[in-house]
Each structure stands twice: as C-alpha cells, then as structure tokens.
Short mmCIF file of C-alpha atoms and ligand atoms in Angstrom, two decimals:
data_model
loop_
_atom_site.label_atom_id
_atom_site.label_comp_id
_atom_site.label_asym_id
_atom_site.label_seq_id
_atom_site.Cartn_x
_atom_site.Cartn_y
_atom_site.Cartn_z
CA MET N 1 146.17 134.95 49.39
CA GLY N 2 143.96 134.11 46.47
CA VAL N 3 141.32 136.19 44.82
CA ILE N 4 139.80 139.09 46.72
CA VAL N 5 136.70 140.80 45.41
CA VAL N 6 135.93 144.43 46.22
CA VAL N 7 132.27 145.39 45.80
CA GLY N 8 130.49 148.72 46.20
CA ALA N 9 127.71 148.18 48.74
CA GLN N 10 125.55 151.21 47.92
CA PHE N 11 124.87 153.31 44.81
CA GLY N 12 128.46 153.96 43.80
CA ASP N 13 131.12 156.38 45.00
CA GLU N 14 131.81 154.58 48.29
CA ALA N 15 135.57 155.13 47.92
CA LYS N 16 136.16 151.77 46.27
CA GLY N 17 139.14 153.32 44.52
CA LYS N 18 140.71 154.38 47.78
CA ILE N 19 140.25 150.98 49.45
CA THR N 20 141.36 149.06 46.37
CA ASP N 21 144.45 151.24 46.15
CA TYR N 22 145.16 150.56 49.82
CA LEU N 23 144.78 146.79 49.38
CA ALA N 24 146.74 146.87 46.12
CA ALA N 25 149.89 147.38 48.20
CA GLN N 26 149.75 143.59 48.77
CA ALA N 27 148.43 142.54 45.36
CA ARG N 28 150.16 141.28 42.24
CA TYR N 29 147.16 141.89 39.95
CA VAL N 30 144.32 144.39 40.10
CA VAL N 31 141.47 143.65 37.71
CA ARG N 32 138.51 145.77 36.66
CA THR N 33 135.74 143.37 35.77
CA GLY N 34 132.90 145.52 34.51
CA GLY N 35 131.69 148.93 33.51
CA GLY N 36 133.87 151.48 31.79
CA PRO N 37 134.31 155.24 31.84
CA ASN N 38 131.17 155.68 33.94
CA ALA N 39 133.41 154.95 36.95
CA GLY N 40 135.31 157.71 38.68
CA HIS N 41 137.81 156.45 41.25
CA SER N 42 139.55 159.24 43.15
CA ILE N 43 142.81 158.46 44.86
CA HIS N 44 144.66 161.00 46.94
CA LEU N 45 148.42 160.55 46.74
CA ALA N 46 151.19 162.70 48.12
CA GLU N 47 151.68 163.89 44.50
CA GLY N 48 148.07 165.08 44.36
CA ALA N 49 144.68 163.64 43.49
CA VAL N 50 144.18 161.30 40.59
CA VAL N 51 140.85 160.20 39.16
CA LEU N 52 140.84 156.90 37.30
CA HIS N 53 137.98 156.02 34.97
CA GLN N 54 138.99 152.95 33.03
CA VAL N 55 142.47 152.02 34.20
CA PRO N 56 142.48 149.86 37.37
CA CYS N 57 144.10 151.58 40.31
CA GLY N 58 146.92 149.02 40.50
CA ILE N 59 148.60 151.19 37.87
CA LEU N 60 149.73 153.54 40.63
CA ARG N 61 151.99 150.86 42.14
CA ALA N 62 155.17 149.47 40.66
CA GLY N 63 155.15 145.68 40.48
CA VAL N 64 151.38 145.46 40.08
CA THR N 65 149.76 144.46 36.81
CA SER N 66 146.45 146.13 36.10
CA VAL N 67 143.99 144.25 33.97
CA CYS N 68 141.06 145.72 32.07
CA GLY N 69 139.09 142.51 32.26
CA PRO N 70 136.81 140.73 29.77
CA GLY N 71 133.67 142.14 31.38
CA MET N 72 134.52 145.77 30.68
CA VAL N 73 133.33 148.10 27.98
CA LEU N 74 136.15 150.51 27.17
CA ASP N 75 136.21 153.74 25.24
CA PRO N 76 139.47 153.36 23.27
CA LYS N 77 140.10 157.08 22.76
CA ALA N 78 139.34 157.98 26.36
CA LEU N 79 141.48 155.05 27.51
CA GLU N 80 144.43 156.23 25.48
CA GLU N 81 143.99 159.70 26.90
CA GLU N 82 143.89 158.33 30.45
CA ILE N 83 147.06 156.30 29.86
CA ARG N 84 148.81 159.35 28.43
CA THR N 85 147.82 161.57 31.34
CA LEU N 86 149.06 158.99 33.84
CA GLN N 87 152.33 158.67 31.95
CA GLU N 88 152.82 162.42 31.81
CA ARG N 89 152.27 162.70 35.56
CA GLY N 90 154.72 159.87 36.22
CA LEU N 91 151.95 157.79 37.79
CA PHE N 92 151.89 154.96 35.26
CA ARG N 93 154.00 152.79 37.54
CA GLY N 94 152.54 149.34 37.17
CA GLU N 95 151.80 147.43 34.01
CA LEU N 96 148.58 147.44 32.03
CA ILE N 97 146.95 144.72 29.98
CA ILE N 98 143.58 144.75 28.25
CA SER N 99 141.44 141.69 27.63
CA GLU N 100 140.87 140.77 24.01
CA ARG N 101 137.28 140.03 25.10
CA ALA N 102 136.56 143.51 26.48
CA HIS N 103 134.19 145.45 24.24
CA ALA N 104 134.81 148.81 22.64
CA ILE N 105 132.56 151.77 23.28
CA LEU N 106 132.23 153.50 19.93
CA PRO N 107 131.14 157.04 19.02
CA THR N 108 127.80 155.50 17.99
CA HIS N 109 127.25 154.39 21.60
CA LEU N 110 127.70 157.92 22.88
CA VAL N 111 125.16 159.19 20.35
CA GLU N 112 122.81 156.38 21.31
CA ASP N 113 123.15 156.97 25.06
CA ALA N 114 122.11 160.63 24.61
CA TRP N 115 119.37 159.68 22.14
CA GLU N 116 117.93 157.10 24.56
CA GLU N 117 117.84 159.59 27.41
CA GLU N 118 116.07 162.12 25.20
CA LEU N 119 113.63 159.45 24.07
CA ARG N 120 112.82 158.60 27.68
CA SER N 121 112.47 162.25 28.55
CA ALA N 122 110.13 162.92 25.64
CA THR N 123 107.98 159.87 26.42
CA ASN N 124 107.90 160.09 30.21
CA PRO N 125 110.20 162.42 32.15
CA THR N 126 110.26 160.12 35.20
CA ALA N 127 111.85 157.44 33.00
CA VAL N 128 115.06 159.42 32.52
CA LEU N 129 117.92 157.47 34.10
CA GLY N 130 120.49 160.21 34.41
CA THR N 131 123.20 158.06 32.85
CA THR N 132 126.76 159.27 32.70
CA ARG N 133 126.30 159.49 28.90
CA ARG N 134 129.49 157.55 28.37
CA GLY N 135 127.79 155.00 26.09
CA ILE N 136 127.68 152.25 28.71
CA GLY N 137 124.10 151.02 28.20
CA PRO N 138 124.23 150.89 24.40
CA ALA N 139 127.67 149.21 24.45
CA TYR N 140 126.37 146.44 26.72
CA ALA N 141 123.17 146.19 24.65
CA ASP N 142 125.29 145.61 21.54
CA ARG N 143 127.47 143.17 23.45
CA TYR N 144 124.48 141.02 24.37
CA GLY N 145 122.83 141.61 20.99
CA ARG N 146 126.08 140.28 19.48
CA TRP N 147 126.72 143.37 17.43
CA GLY N 148 129.59 144.53 19.63
CA ILE N 149 133.24 144.92 18.72
CA ARG N 150 135.77 143.30 21.01
CA PHE N 151 139.28 144.57 21.53
CA GLY N 152 140.59 141.46 19.79
CA GLU N 153 138.70 142.64 16.70
CA LEU N 154 139.41 146.32 17.16
CA ILE N 155 143.12 145.71 16.62
CA ARG N 156 142.64 143.78 13.37
CA PRO N 157 141.91 146.41 10.69
CA ALA N 158 139.99 144.22 8.24
CA LYS N 159 137.93 142.68 11.02
CA LEU N 160 137.21 146.09 12.50
CA ALA N 161 135.90 147.39 9.17
CA GLU N 162 133.67 144.34 8.81
CA ARG N 163 132.28 144.57 12.36
CA LEU N 164 131.75 148.30 12.10
CA GLU N 165 129.72 147.91 8.90
CA LEU N 166 127.49 145.40 10.65
CA LEU N 167 127.13 147.58 13.72
CA TYR N 168 126.08 150.57 11.63
CA ALA N 169 123.59 148.41 9.74
CA SER N 170 122.03 147.39 13.08
CA LYS N 171 121.08 151.00 13.89
CA PRO N 172 118.82 152.27 11.14
CA TYR N 173 116.83 154.15 13.79
CA LEU N 174 119.73 156.44 14.64
CA LYS N 175 120.06 159.53 12.54
CA ASN N 176 123.16 161.72 12.54
CA LEU N 177 125.61 158.95 13.34
CA PRO N 178 129.20 160.03 12.89
CA ASP N 179 130.56 159.19 9.44
CA ARG N 180 131.53 155.52 9.38
CA SER N 181 134.72 155.83 7.35
CA GLN N 182 135.92 158.60 9.63
CA VAL N 183 135.11 156.50 12.70
CA LEU N 184 136.95 153.58 11.14
CA ALA N 185 140.00 155.71 10.41
CA ASP N 186 140.06 157.17 13.93
CA LEU N 187 139.52 153.84 15.63
CA SER N 188 142.17 152.08 13.53
CA GLU N 189 144.69 154.68 14.56
CA VAL N 190 143.94 154.42 18.28
CA ALA N 191 143.77 150.64 18.00
CA THR N 192 147.31 150.47 16.61
CA ARG N 193 148.58 152.26 19.68
CA LEU N 194 146.53 150.18 22.12
CA ALA N 195 147.32 146.84 20.43
CA PRO N 196 150.45 146.12 22.51
CA TYR N 197 148.29 146.03 25.65
CA VAL N 198 145.71 143.58 24.28
CA ARG N 199 146.07 139.97 25.52
CA PRO N 200 144.20 136.85 26.53
CA THR N 201 143.98 137.80 30.20
CA GLU N 202 142.34 134.74 31.77
CA PRO N 203 145.37 132.41 31.36
CA ILE N 204 147.55 135.09 32.96
CA LEU N 205 145.22 135.24 35.97
CA TRP N 206 144.89 131.46 36.17
CA SER N 207 148.67 131.13 36.26
CA ALA N 208 148.79 133.75 38.98
CA VAL N 209 146.31 131.67 41.00
CA GLU N 210 148.51 128.60 40.51
CA ARG N 211 151.51 130.53 41.78
CA ASN N 212 149.46 131.67 44.77
CA GLU N 213 149.81 135.33 43.81
CA SER N 214 147.18 137.71 45.06
CA ILE N 215 144.55 139.08 42.73
CA LEU N 216 142.29 141.96 43.62
CA LEU N 217 139.09 142.41 41.66
CA GLU N 218 138.38 146.14 41.81
CA GLY N 219 134.71 146.96 42.01
CA ALA N 220 133.19 149.68 39.88
CA GLN N 221 129.64 150.94 40.21
CA SER N 222 127.83 149.09 42.96
CA ALA N 223 125.49 146.30 43.89
CA LEU N 224 122.44 148.58 43.97
CA LEU N 225 123.23 149.62 40.40
CA ASP N 226 123.31 145.95 39.29
CA VAL N 227 121.15 145.49 36.21
CA ASP N 228 119.17 142.68 37.88
CA PHE N 229 119.55 143.15 41.62
CA GLY N 230 119.70 146.93 41.78
CA THR N 231 116.91 149.48 41.56
CA TYR N 232 115.91 148.58 38.00
CA PRO N 233 115.56 150.41 35.65
CA TYR N 234 117.63 153.04 37.50
CA VAL N 235 120.77 150.95 37.25
CA THR N 236 123.81 150.51 35.08
CA SER N 237 124.02 147.74 32.46
CA HIS N 238 126.24 145.09 34.01
CA HIS N 239 126.66 143.16 37.27
CA PRO N 240 128.71 145.07 39.84
CA THR N 241 128.32 142.22 42.35
CA SER N 242 130.73 139.54 43.54
CA ALA N 243 129.20 137.10 41.04
CA GLY N 244 129.61 139.67 38.27
CA ALA N 245 133.27 140.12 39.15
CA LEU N 246 133.85 136.44 38.35
CA VAL N 247 132.02 136.52 35.04
CA GLY N 248 133.90 139.71 34.22
CA SER N 249 137.32 138.23 34.94
CA GLY N 250 137.06 134.56 34.00
CA LEU N 251 138.08 133.49 37.50
CA PRO N 252 136.13 130.65 39.13
CA PRO N 253 134.14 131.07 42.39
CA SER N 254 136.21 128.35 44.06
CA GLU N 255 139.26 130.63 44.11
CA VAL N 256 137.65 133.53 45.94
CA THR N 257 139.04 133.98 49.43
CA ALA N 258 137.29 137.18 50.50
CA VAL N 259 134.53 139.51 49.36
CA ILE N 260 134.91 143.00 50.74
CA GLY N 261 131.95 145.37 50.68
CA ILE N 262 132.62 149.10 50.72
CA THR N 263 130.08 151.39 52.34
CA LYS N 264 130.15 154.99 53.43
CA ALA N 265 128.96 155.79 56.95
CA TYR N 266 126.13 157.63 55.17
CA ALA N 267 124.89 157.25 51.59
CA THR N 268 124.92 159.02 48.26
CA ARG N 269 123.32 158.52 44.90
CA VAL N 270 123.90 160.24 41.58
CA GLY N 271 121.49 160.00 38.67
CA ALA N 272 117.81 159.10 38.97
CA GLY N 273 116.17 156.34 41.04
CA PRO N 274 114.74 155.66 44.49
CA PHE N 275 116.77 156.73 47.52
CA PRO N 276 114.71 156.06 50.67
CA THR N 277 117.07 157.70 53.16
CA GLU N 278 117.73 160.82 51.13
CA VAL N 279 118.27 163.98 53.19
CA ALA N 280 117.39 167.36 51.74
CA GLY N 281 117.63 170.87 53.17
CA ASP N 282 120.45 172.22 55.27
CA MET N 283 121.64 168.84 56.49
CA GLY N 284 121.77 167.57 52.91
CA ALA N 285 123.79 170.59 51.83
CA TYR N 286 126.09 170.12 54.85
CA LEU N 287 126.83 166.48 53.97
CA GLN N 288 127.38 167.36 50.31
CA ARG N 289 129.86 170.03 51.28
CA GLU N 290 131.70 168.12 54.02
CA GLY N 291 131.86 164.97 51.92
CA GLY N 292 132.83 166.72 48.70
CA GLU N 293 129.93 164.89 47.12
CA ARG N 294 130.30 165.85 43.51
CA GLY N 295 130.59 163.20 40.79
CA ALA N 296 134.15 162.43 39.75
CA THR N 297 132.98 161.55 36.24
CA THR N 298 130.19 163.97 35.42
CA GLY N 299 130.69 166.73 37.98
CA ARG N 300 127.06 166.36 39.11
CA LEU N 301 126.20 167.05 42.73
CA ARG N 302 125.38 163.76 44.47
CA GLN N 303 122.18 163.38 46.48
CA VAL N 304 123.02 162.47 50.06
CA GLY N 305 121.26 160.48 52.77
CA TRP N 306 121.72 158.33 55.85
CA LEU N 307 123.10 154.83 56.02
CA ASP N 308 120.40 152.34 55.05
CA LEU N 309 120.71 149.00 56.86
CA VAL N 310 117.81 147.42 54.96
CA LEU N 311 119.73 147.87 51.72
CA LEU N 312 123.06 146.98 53.32
CA ARG N 313 121.72 143.71 54.77
CA TYR N 314 120.31 142.85 51.34
CA VAL N 315 123.55 143.66 49.56
CA ALA N 316 125.61 141.78 52.16
CA ARG N 317 123.72 138.58 51.48
CA LEU N 318 123.62 139.10 47.73
CA ASN N 319 127.39 139.37 47.58
CA GLY N 320 128.43 137.19 50.51
CA PHE N 321 130.55 139.87 52.12
CA SER N 322 133.24 138.45 54.37
CA SER N 323 133.96 141.92 55.73
CA LEU N 324 133.16 145.55 55.22
CA ALA N 325 135.21 148.70 54.85
CA LEU N 326 133.40 151.70 56.34
CA THR N 327 134.46 154.93 54.66
CA LYS N 328 134.14 158.68 55.15
CA VAL N 329 133.38 158.48 58.88
CA ASP N 330 135.22 161.82 59.22
CA VAL N 331 132.50 163.54 57.19
CA LEU N 332 129.99 162.89 59.99
CA GLY N 333 132.38 164.03 62.73
CA GLY N 334 130.89 166.79 64.86
CA LEU N 335 127.22 165.80 64.42
CA ASP N 336 125.24 165.34 67.67
CA GLU N 337 123.62 162.20 66.38
CA VAL N 338 123.87 159.99 63.34
CA PRO N 339 120.63 158.49 62.07
CA VAL N 340 120.70 155.00 60.53
CA ALA N 341 117.69 153.43 58.80
CA VAL N 342 116.96 150.09 60.48
CA GLN N 343 113.75 149.13 58.72
CA TYR N 344 111.11 150.30 56.25
CA VAL N 345 107.39 150.61 56.66
CA THR N 346 105.47 150.19 53.40
CA PRO N 347 102.30 152.18 52.60
CA SER N 348 100.25 149.10 53.57
CA GLY N 349 101.94 148.99 56.99
CA GLU N 350 104.25 146.07 56.35
CA THR N 351 107.70 146.14 57.98
CA LEU N 352 110.78 145.28 55.88
CA THR N 353 114.21 144.69 57.39
CA ASN N 354 116.47 142.97 54.90
CA TYR N 355 114.84 142.67 51.52
CA PRO N 356 113.77 145.83 49.72
CA PRO N 357 110.98 145.78 47.13
CA ALA N 358 112.32 144.83 43.70
CA ASP N 359 110.08 147.47 42.16
CA ALA N 360 111.70 150.90 42.10
CA GLU N 361 108.41 152.77 42.57
CA GLU N 362 107.54 150.64 45.60
CA LEU N 363 110.97 151.26 47.05
CA ALA N 364 110.46 154.99 46.57
CA ARG N 365 107.28 154.80 48.66
CA VAL N 366 108.66 153.15 51.81
CA THR N 367 109.15 155.15 55.00
CA PRO N 368 112.47 154.43 56.71
CA VAL N 369 112.53 154.01 60.48
CA TYR N 370 115.66 155.50 62.02
CA GLU N 371 117.79 154.58 64.97
CA LYS N 372 119.73 157.61 66.17
CA MET N 373 123.27 156.79 67.12
CA PRO N 374 125.33 159.19 69.21
CA GLY N 375 127.67 161.28 67.07
CA TRP N 376 131.46 161.40 67.30
CA PRO N 377 133.88 164.32 67.38
CA LYS N 378 135.37 166.05 64.38
CA PHE N 379 138.53 164.52 63.03
CA ASN N 380 141.00 167.24 63.92
CA GLU N 381 144.76 166.92 63.37
CA ARG N 382 145.32 165.54 66.85
CA LEU N 383 142.79 162.74 66.47
CA VAL N 384 144.08 161.84 63.02
CA GLU N 385 147.62 161.70 64.38
CA ARG N 386 146.58 159.53 67.32
CA ILE N 387 144.79 157.05 65.08
CA ARG N 388 147.82 156.92 62.84
CA SER N 389 150.14 156.10 65.71
CA GLU N 390 147.86 154.05 67.97
CA GLY N 391 145.57 152.42 65.41
CA ALA N 392 141.93 151.49 65.95
CA ALA N 393 142.15 151.88 69.72
CA ALA N 394 142.28 155.64 69.24
CA LEU N 395 138.95 155.83 67.40
CA PRO N 396 136.35 157.84 69.35
CA SER N 397 134.23 155.57 71.56
CA THR N 398 130.92 156.62 69.98
CA LEU N 399 132.33 155.79 66.56
CA LYS N 400 133.36 152.38 67.87
CA GLN N 401 129.80 151.96 69.07
CA PHE N 402 128.54 152.85 65.59
CA ILE N 403 130.96 150.37 63.99
CA ASP N 404 129.86 147.58 66.34
CA TYR N 405 126.26 148.38 65.66
CA VAL N 406 126.59 148.27 61.87
CA GLY N 407 128.60 145.04 62.09
CA ARG N 408 126.02 143.42 64.33
CA GLU N 409 123.05 144.55 62.26
CA THR N 410 124.53 143.42 58.94
CA ARG N 411 126.25 140.35 60.42
CA VAL N 412 129.40 141.37 58.60
CA PRO N 413 132.46 142.45 60.55
CA ILE N 414 133.82 145.88 59.76
CA GLU N 415 137.44 145.29 59.01
CA TRP N 416 138.61 148.74 57.91
CA VAL N 417 137.60 152.28 58.65
CA SER N 418 138.64 155.09 56.35
CA TYR N 419 138.74 158.47 58.08
CA GLY N 420 140.06 160.76 55.38
CA PRO N 421 140.85 160.79 51.69
CA ARG N 422 144.55 160.04 51.96
CA ARG N 423 146.13 156.65 51.47
CA GLU N 424 147.34 156.38 55.07
CA GLN N 425 143.99 157.43 56.55
CA THR N 426 142.71 153.87 56.73
CA VAL N 427 142.77 151.80 59.88
CA TRP N 428 142.49 148.05 60.21
CA LEU N 429 140.18 146.82 62.98
CA GLY N 430 140.74 143.12 62.73
CA ARG N 431 137.83 140.76 63.17
CA SER N 432 135.05 142.54 64.93
CA GLY N 433 132.32 140.03 65.67
CA GLY N 434 129.76 138.48 63.39
CA ARG N 435 131.21 136.24 60.74
CA THR N 436 134.91 135.57 60.67
CA ALA N 437 136.85 137.40 58.03
CA ALA N 438 138.92 135.25 55.71
CA ALA N 439 142.35 134.64 57.14
CA GLY N 440 144.09 135.81 53.98
CA ILE N 441 142.72 139.29 54.00
CA SER N 442 143.10 139.79 57.72
CA ALA N 443 146.69 138.75 57.51
CA TRP N 444 147.23 141.23 54.70
CA ALA N 445 146.43 144.33 56.60
CA GLY N 446 147.52 143.18 60.01
P1 IMO L 1 131.81 154.46 40.51
O1 IMO L 1 132.65 153.31 40.06
C1 IMO L 1 128.04 156.55 40.76
C2 IMO L 1 124.96 155.65 37.74
C3 IMO L 1 124.62 156.84 36.86
C4 IMO L 1 123.18 156.53 36.51
C5 IMO L 1 123.22 155.00 36.33
C6 IMO L 1 123.35 154.54 34.89
O2 IMO L 1 132.50 155.78 40.48
O3 IMO L 1 131.17 154.17 41.85
P2 IMO L 1 125.38 154.52 33.20
O4 IMO L 1 126.18 155.67 32.63
O5 IMO L 1 126.22 153.53 33.94
O6 IMO L 1 124.48 153.90 32.19
O7 IMO L 1 124.41 155.24 34.26
O8 IMO L 1 124.33 154.55 37.10
N1 IMO L 1 126.41 155.33 37.80
C7 IMO L 1 127.22 155.67 38.82
N2 IMO L 1 126.99 156.40 39.92
N3 IMO L 1 129.26 156.02 40.58
C8 IMO L 1 129.51 155.25 39.51
O9 IMO L 1 130.66 154.57 39.38
C9 IMO L 1 128.47 155.09 38.54
N4 IMO L 1 128.38 154.44 37.36
C10 IMO L 1 127.12 154.59 36.93
O10 IMO L 1 124.72 158.05 37.59
O11 IMO L 1 122.34 156.79 37.59
MG1 MG L 2 131.40 157.60 40.57
#
C-alpha cells in the first residue's frame, strides 16, 4: 500500500484529523511531518471528542505506531501533557515514537512569538500575522539558524545545558526571558520522561516500506500556509505540502503511492492574511455557527467563505493530488444555492483561473467570479442513515452534481465525502472521473 500523504488543501482546519483517523484504520504507521502545537485535530469518537495537537491521530488505534517525525517542532511540556490526558482517557491505544531530529519548542520561543507579534503590531498593524503563539515561527527560525535543540540533545543533560547556553546567547535582543537555570531544570525533568519515546525514526519507516506496510503521513496546517507557496508572509514556518511531508519524514518521493488533498465544501481561515472568497454578514455568521468554526487550538472564531477553485487548482498541482476528500458538506445542507469561485478578476482586468498572485496584497485585491451551484437538502437523520446503509448512491443528486463539478474543475477525482463529524460519517465514492486514483488507496476504502 506504500506511503500515503494527506495534505490540507486550504488554510487549515479542513478536517485532516478526521480523514487521517478514518484512513488510519488501514495503516501501520501514522506520521506527523511538520508543525507542532499550532495544529488542532478534532476527532469525534463514540467516547467523545478528542483534540490532538502534537500526537498523530494513529494513537487512537491499537496496532498503529504514531511517529512525531523529524520535521516537527514539539513543545515537550505540552506533549507530555497531551500524552497524559490521552492515557487518562484510555485513548492512548497505539504506540508513540518521537524522532531524535525533531526540534524542541522552548519557553524562549513562546516569549519570542509574542514579542514578534507585538513588534509587528507596533511597527505596522497590518503586518500582524495572528500566529497561534505556540512558538512555531521562532522554533523554526532557530532550527534553520542552527541554534535549535533537537530531541536527541534534549534527552542528554550535559548536551542540553550546552545547547541552551548557546541559544540564550543568540537572543540578546529579548528581555525578560525565563531564567535559564530554571528552564534547564524543568526541561531536564520532562526530557527524562519523554526519553523512552525518542528514536531514530527513518530506519523504522524504511523497514516498514520494505515490508510493504502502509504509512500515512498526516498533514498539519495546509498548503496555503506553506512558508514559500502559501500567502506569504501570512503563513506558518514550514512546508505543509506533499514535498514537505517527505522532507519532514525522511521518506523518498519514489515510495509515495497517493497524495490526498482535504478540502471543505466551503472555506475558512484563522489568523491574518488574504481570503478572497470571505463571506461576512448573516451568511458568514450562519456558516460559522453551522460549521462550528472556532479554532481547536486558540478558540478564535474562524473567518468563513466559499470554496475557491482558483486556489484549489493551484494547490492540486503544487501537491500532485491523486484524489480529494471533500468535507463538511452537511454544513451547507439546506442552502438554496452554493457559490463557488471559478476565477478571479484583478484590478487591471486580467482573469486568473489557476495561479493566484504570489503577493498577498495583490491576492487581497482580486474579485472572485462565482458560479452558483444548486444547493442540497439538510442532512437529517433519515438521509444520514440512508447514506450509511446505501453508500454514495444515496447522496442527494445536487450534491453529486457539486462533487462532479469540483472534480472536473480541479481535475482531481473526489474520492471521499465527509458528511458529519463522526468517524462513520465518511463515504467512499470510488474513482470519479479526471485522473485515476492510485490503486492502493482505492482498494483501501473499497
Ligand atoms: P491545523 O493542523 C489553522 C495559522 C495561524 C496563523 C498562521 C501562523 O489545525 O489545520 P503559526 O502559529 O503557525 O506561526 O501561525 O498560521 N495556522 C493555522 N490555522 N489551522 C492550523 O492547523 C494552523 N496552524 C497555523 O492562525 O494565521
Ligand atoms: Mg487548526
């Protein structure tokens, strides 16, 4: 079955966690390849909802090994807390391993994240990014500046002390940093408890590939938040793309069998940055309410908007999607019509269909042109039950029309539709036109 990459196709919060959890039923390994506690992956189990931030969602399934991959930046204290909560709830069912190459987010990074946002705000309020303030940007900056502390160092007390001294020395511009000896003492303690999880993870994954075991690379953040290909500077600090998933895991491109993009049937964005199809007013409030669009990490209300095919076509090519999972279609149930942006018109009158301006300000100035698709009914109990027993055939015909349309316009077949938060509320459509989905993944769900 090989290596399957799951990628967020919008601005985050597309229900990557839900789809990864669904696919994890067939996986042996689930690997997070980038980001850290900025992610909030909600999964609705019979036991109740669980929100994962740093632990890959394979943890919820016995027999699955979850890997915090080399590309991640992990907050050790928050990670320990997350592990403990999962254990207490009896949900820590799989195994967990942490790459020795993953970097630690330190208390200094949290201070720096807040300080940077204040600096932006004081200099130019429109420059504020609205980060999650989890220390992500500064941790990646230190990683690439080669000041960072890897988990392999974190768990060696003498090395940790040495690296921490250097890291502190690199930040003379930061006042009020937490006391270094206290930070060292705290970190050493947490590190002792996390040490048993820390491993070289690439050889484990390579052996899994040799044994033909399935590996799922769980996306976090999303392609439009990619530090290079997203809406820079309103992005996160790593590469939440299919290419980034390989760098962040140490798996080679030749082993990838499928790249699955996850998109909602509408769109959301949290934090600052351009959002061409944003909807305000009553309709915006309606979508926020129906979709429960509040950040799982920061509790912020998400801005909402319509599906944007210009961005989706761009992201599809950037990542090489073999298929798409379309999520939260139930949220739009009951609307008379569902607008979808099919192209942009720029202020100079130019038409754009599949490549948005790289410049965030230019992107903010485009005018989307909408195609209005007929709406579909609300997902009442009866409809949900019918889909569960009859499968995709029971989807409302106007929704099928919408699915075909999105597949045709993006040239990526829609392979799954998620019509509710629960695990079982996902339906497999098979290959629906456009490019052919990889056999492995189709066979999985079929
Ligand atoms: P999941 O995995 C939504 C956004 C932040 C901010 C920008 C930079 O749940 O989809 P950062 O703290 O990463 O430096 O913030 O990126 N952001 C997310 N938005 N979902 C996420 O993750 C996000 N991770 C980061 O809101 O605009
Ligand atoms: Mg989120």
